Amino acid sequence: MNHYFDRKYKAVIENRELTEEYQVELKRIWDESYHKVRKAADSGVFLFSEDVNAALKEFIDLKDTHFDSYFEYLDNNLAVAENCLKTVVASANKDLRVRGKWL
């Protein structure tokens, strides 16, 4: 999701068009990724920490938000997607850390 929003965002701020081939690739990435994130958000309460669940919910809830421009849409979605990924990574690092001596 980050890659999708990052590439779209950069294209807009650099005022350049993405090739049709790359647009198709980004669409494929979106289709595959969004459903995985949605599924994780739906089952997250059983699998993830409260912080991760909140970050996933914030990302999924953006679909119901009205934005005044495409740039605003991309900017907000990129920021929330990046925050969500950071939250998931931080939580995974914390959960997977081995404490003390294990042998």
PDB file of C-alpha atoms in Angstrom:
ATOM      1  CA  MET A   1       0.000   0.000   0.000  1.00  0.00           C
ATOM      2  CA  ASN A   2       2.856   2.359   0.804  1.00  0.00           C
ATOM      3  CA  HIS A   3       4.425   1.733  -2.590  1.00  0.00           C
ATOM      4  CA  TYR A   4       1.126   2.419  -4.356  1.00  0.00           C
ATOM      5  CA  PHE A   5       0.476   5.716  -2.586  1.00  0.00           C
ATOM      6  CA  ASP A   6       4.130   6.781  -2.696  1.00  0.00           C
ATOM      7  CA  ARG A   7       4.390   6.351  -6.464  1.00  0.00           C
ATOM      8  CA  LYS A   8       1.075   8.090  -7.140  1.00  0.00           C
ATOM      9  CA  TYR A   9       1.957  10.916  -4.740  1.00  0.00           C
ATOM     10  CA  LYS A  10       5.394  11.476  -6.279  1.00  0.00           C
ATOM     11  CA  ALA A  11       3.921  11.530  -9.781  1.00  0.00           C
ATOM     12  CA  VAL A  12       1.452  14.236  -8.746  1.00  0.00           C
ATOM     13  CA  ILE A  13       3.977  16.447  -6.955  1.00  0.00           C
ATOM     14  CA  GLU A  14       6.462  16.053  -9.815  1.00  0.00           C
ATOM     15  CA  ASN A  15       3.671  16.773 -12.308  1.00  0.00           C
ATOM     16  CA  ARG A  16       4.417  13.735 -14.433  1.00  0.00           C
ATOM     17  CA  GLU A  17       2.365  10.947 -15.936  1.00  0.00           C
ATOM     18  CA  LEU A  18       2.910   7.306 -15.112  1.00  0.00           C
ATOM     19  CA  THR A  19       3.087   4.918 -18.046  1.00  0.00           C
ATOM     20  CA  GLU A  20       0.023   2.835 -18.794  1.00  0.00           C
ATOM     21  CA  GLU A  21       2.042  -0.298 -18.045  1.00  0.00           C
ATOM     22  CA  TYR A  22       3.070   1.044 -14.642  1.00  0.00           C
ATOM     23  CA  GLN A  23      -0.512   2.122 -13.908  1.00  0.00           C
ATOM     24  CA  VAL A  24      -1.599  -1.482 -14.510  1.00  0.00           C
ATOM     25  CA  GLU A  25       1.149  -2.724 -12.171  1.00  0.00           C
ATOM     26  CA  LEU A  26       0.094  -0.270  -9.459  1.00  0.00           C
ATOM     27  CA  LYS A  27      -3.538  -1.337  -9.862  1.00  0.00           C
ATOM     28  CA  ARG A  28      -2.472  -4.965  -9.399  1.00  0.00           C
ATOM     29  CA  ILE A  29      -0.529  -3.995  -6.270  1.00  0.00           C
ATOM     30  CA  TRP A  30      -3.560  -2.099  -4.940  1.00  0.00           C
ATOM     31  CA  ASP A  31      -5.956  -4.981  -5.607  1.00  0.00           C
ATOM     32  CA  GLU A  32      -3.741  -7.529  -3.885  1.00  0.00           C
ATOM     33  CA  SER A  33      -2.657  -5.343  -0.980  1.00  0.00           C
ATOM     34  CA  TYR A  34      -5.915  -3.652  -0.025  1.00  0.00           C
ATOM     35  CA  HIS A  35      -7.726  -6.949   0.453  1.00  0.00           C
ATOM     36  CA  LYS A  36      -4.905  -8.269   2.652  1.00  0.00           C
ATOM     37  CA  VAL A  37      -4.977  -5.133   4.797  1.00  0.00           C
ATOM     38  CA  ARG A  38      -8.772  -5.253   4.985  1.00  0.00           C
ATOM     39  CA  LYS A  39      -8.667  -8.909   6.053  1.00  0.00           C
ATOM     40  CA  ALA A  40      -6.033  -8.120   8.698  1.00  0.00           C
ATOM     41  CA  ALA A  41      -8.127  -5.219   9.984  1.00  0.00           C
ATOM     42  CA  ASP A  42     -11.232  -7.429  10.170  1.00  0.00           C
ATOM     43  CA  SER A  43      -9.477 -10.158  12.153  1.00  0.00           C
ATOM     44  CA  GLY A  44      -6.985  -7.917  13.918  1.00  0.00           C
ATOM     45  CA  VAL A  45      -8.687  -7.853  17.275  1.00  0.00           C
ATOM     46  CA  PHE A  46      -7.707 -11.520  17.653  1.00  0.00           C
ATOM     47  CA  LEU A  47      -4.186 -11.186  16.257  1.00  0.00           C
ATOM     48  CA  PHE A  48      -2.708  -7.753  16.872  1.00  0.00           C
ATOM     49  CA  SER A  49      -2.032  -5.261  19.620  1.00  0.00           C
ATOM     50  CA  GLU A  50      -4.395  -2.371  20.291  1.00  0.00           C
ATOM     51  CA  ASP A  51      -1.966   0.020  18.575  1.00  0.00           C
ATOM     52  CA  VAL A  52      -1.874  -2.082  15.407  1.00  0.00           C
ATOM     53  CA  ASN A  53      -5.649  -2.487  15.418  1.00  0.00           C
ATOM     54  CA  ALA A  54      -6.079   1.283  15.745  1.00  0.00           C
ATOM     55  CA  ALA A  55      -3.629   1.938  12.889  1.00  0.00           C
ATOM     56  CA  LEU A  56      -5.348  -0.604  10.636  1.00  0.00           C
ATOM     57  CA  LYS A  57      -8.758   0.851  11.447  1.00  0.00           C
ATOM     58  CA  GLU A  58      -7.544   4.373  10.710  1.00  0.00           C
ATOM     59  CA  PHE A  59      -6.277   3.226   7.307  1.00  0.00           C
ATOM     60  CA  ILE A  60      -9.447   1.318   6.400  1.00  0.00           C
ATOM     61  CA  ASP A  61     -11.687   4.170   7.589  1.00  0.00           C
ATOM     62  CA  LEU A  62     -10.043   6.539   5.094  1.00  0.00           C
ATOM     63  CA  LYS A  63     -12.165   4.971   2.355  1.00  0.00           C
ATOM     64  CA  ASP A  64     -15.175   6.793   3.820  1.00  0.00           C
ATOM     65  CA  THR A  65     -13.425  10.160   4.019  1.00  0.00           C
ATOM     66  CA  HIS A  66     -14.197  12.892   1.498  1.00  0.00           C
ATOM     67  CA  PHE A  67     -11.175  14.766   0.187  1.00  0.00           C
ATOM     68  CA  ASP A  68     -11.310  18.050  -1.702  1.00  0.00           C
ATOM     69  CA  SER A  69      -8.612  17.013  -4.161  1.00  0.00           C
ATOM     70  CA  TYR A  70      -6.777  13.988  -5.472  1.00  0.00           C
ATOM     71  CA  PHE A  71      -3.576  15.380  -3.964  1.00  0.00           C
ATOM     72  CA  GLU A  72      -5.222  15.609  -0.532  1.00  0.00           C
ATOM     73  CA  TYR A  73      -6.443  12.014  -0.942  1.00  0.00           C
ATOM     74  CA  LEU A  74      -2.948  10.775  -1.806  1.00  0.00           C
ATOM     75  CA  ASP A  75      -1.251  12.860   0.890  1.00  0.00           C
ATOM     76  CA  ASN A  76      -3.535  11.612   3.656  1.00  0.00           C
ATOM     77  CA  ASN A  77      -3.528   7.997   2.523  1.00  0.00           C
ATOM     78  CA  LEU A  78       0.257   7.932   2.187  1.00  0.00           C
ATOM     79  CA  ALA A  79       0.720   9.394   5.682  1.00  0.00           C
ATOM     80  CA  VAL A  80      -1.723   6.951   7.274  1.00  0.00           C
ATOM     81  CA  ALA A  81      -0.300   3.964   5.346  1.00  0.00           C
ATOM     82  CA  GLU A  82       3.238   4.872   6.452  1.00  0.00           C
ATOM     83  CA  ASN A  83       2.103   5.264  10.055  1.00  0.00           C
ATOM     84  CA  CYS A  84       0.271   1.939   9.900  1.00  0.00           C
ATOM     85  CA  LEU A  85       3.352   0.144   8.596  1.00  0.00           C
ATOM     86  CA  LYS A  86       5.571   1.731  11.262  1.00  0.00           C
ATOM     87  CA  THR A  87       3.103   0.692  13.955  1.00  0.00           C
ATOM     88  CA  VAL A  88       2.968  -2.898  12.687  1.00  0.00           C
ATOM     89  CA  VAL A  89       6.770  -3.126  12.465  1.00  0.00           C
ATOM     90  CA  ALA A  90       7.266  -1.616  15.932  1.00  0.00           C
ATOM     91  CA  SER A  91       4.709  -3.989  17.409  1.00  0.00           C
ATOM     92  CA  ALA A  92       6.280  -7.004  15.684  1.00  0.00           C
ATOM     93  CA  ASN A  93       9.733  -6.021  16.931  1.00  0.00           C
ATOM     94  CA  LYS A  94       8.402  -5.678  20.455  1.00  0.00           C
ATOM     95  CA  ASP A  95       6.452  -8.947  20.317  1.00  0.00           C
ATOM     96  CA  LEU A  96       9.313 -10.959  18.815  1.00  0.00           C
ATOM     97  CA  ARG A  97      12.029  -9.686  21.111  1.00  0.00           C
ATOM     98  CA  VAL A  98      13.503 -12.415  23.285  1.00  0.00           C
ATOM     99  CA  ARG A  99      13.930 -11.312  26.882  1.00  0.00           C
ATOM    100  CA  GLY A 100      16.886 -12.385  28.955  1.00  0.00           C
ATOM    101  CA  LYS A 101      18.667 -15.629  28.534  1.00  0.00           C
ATOM    102  CA  TRP A 102      16.626 -18.309  26.946  1.00  0.00           C
ATOM    103  CA  LEU A 103      19.011 -21.192  27.459  1.00  0.00           C
TER     104      LEU A 103
END
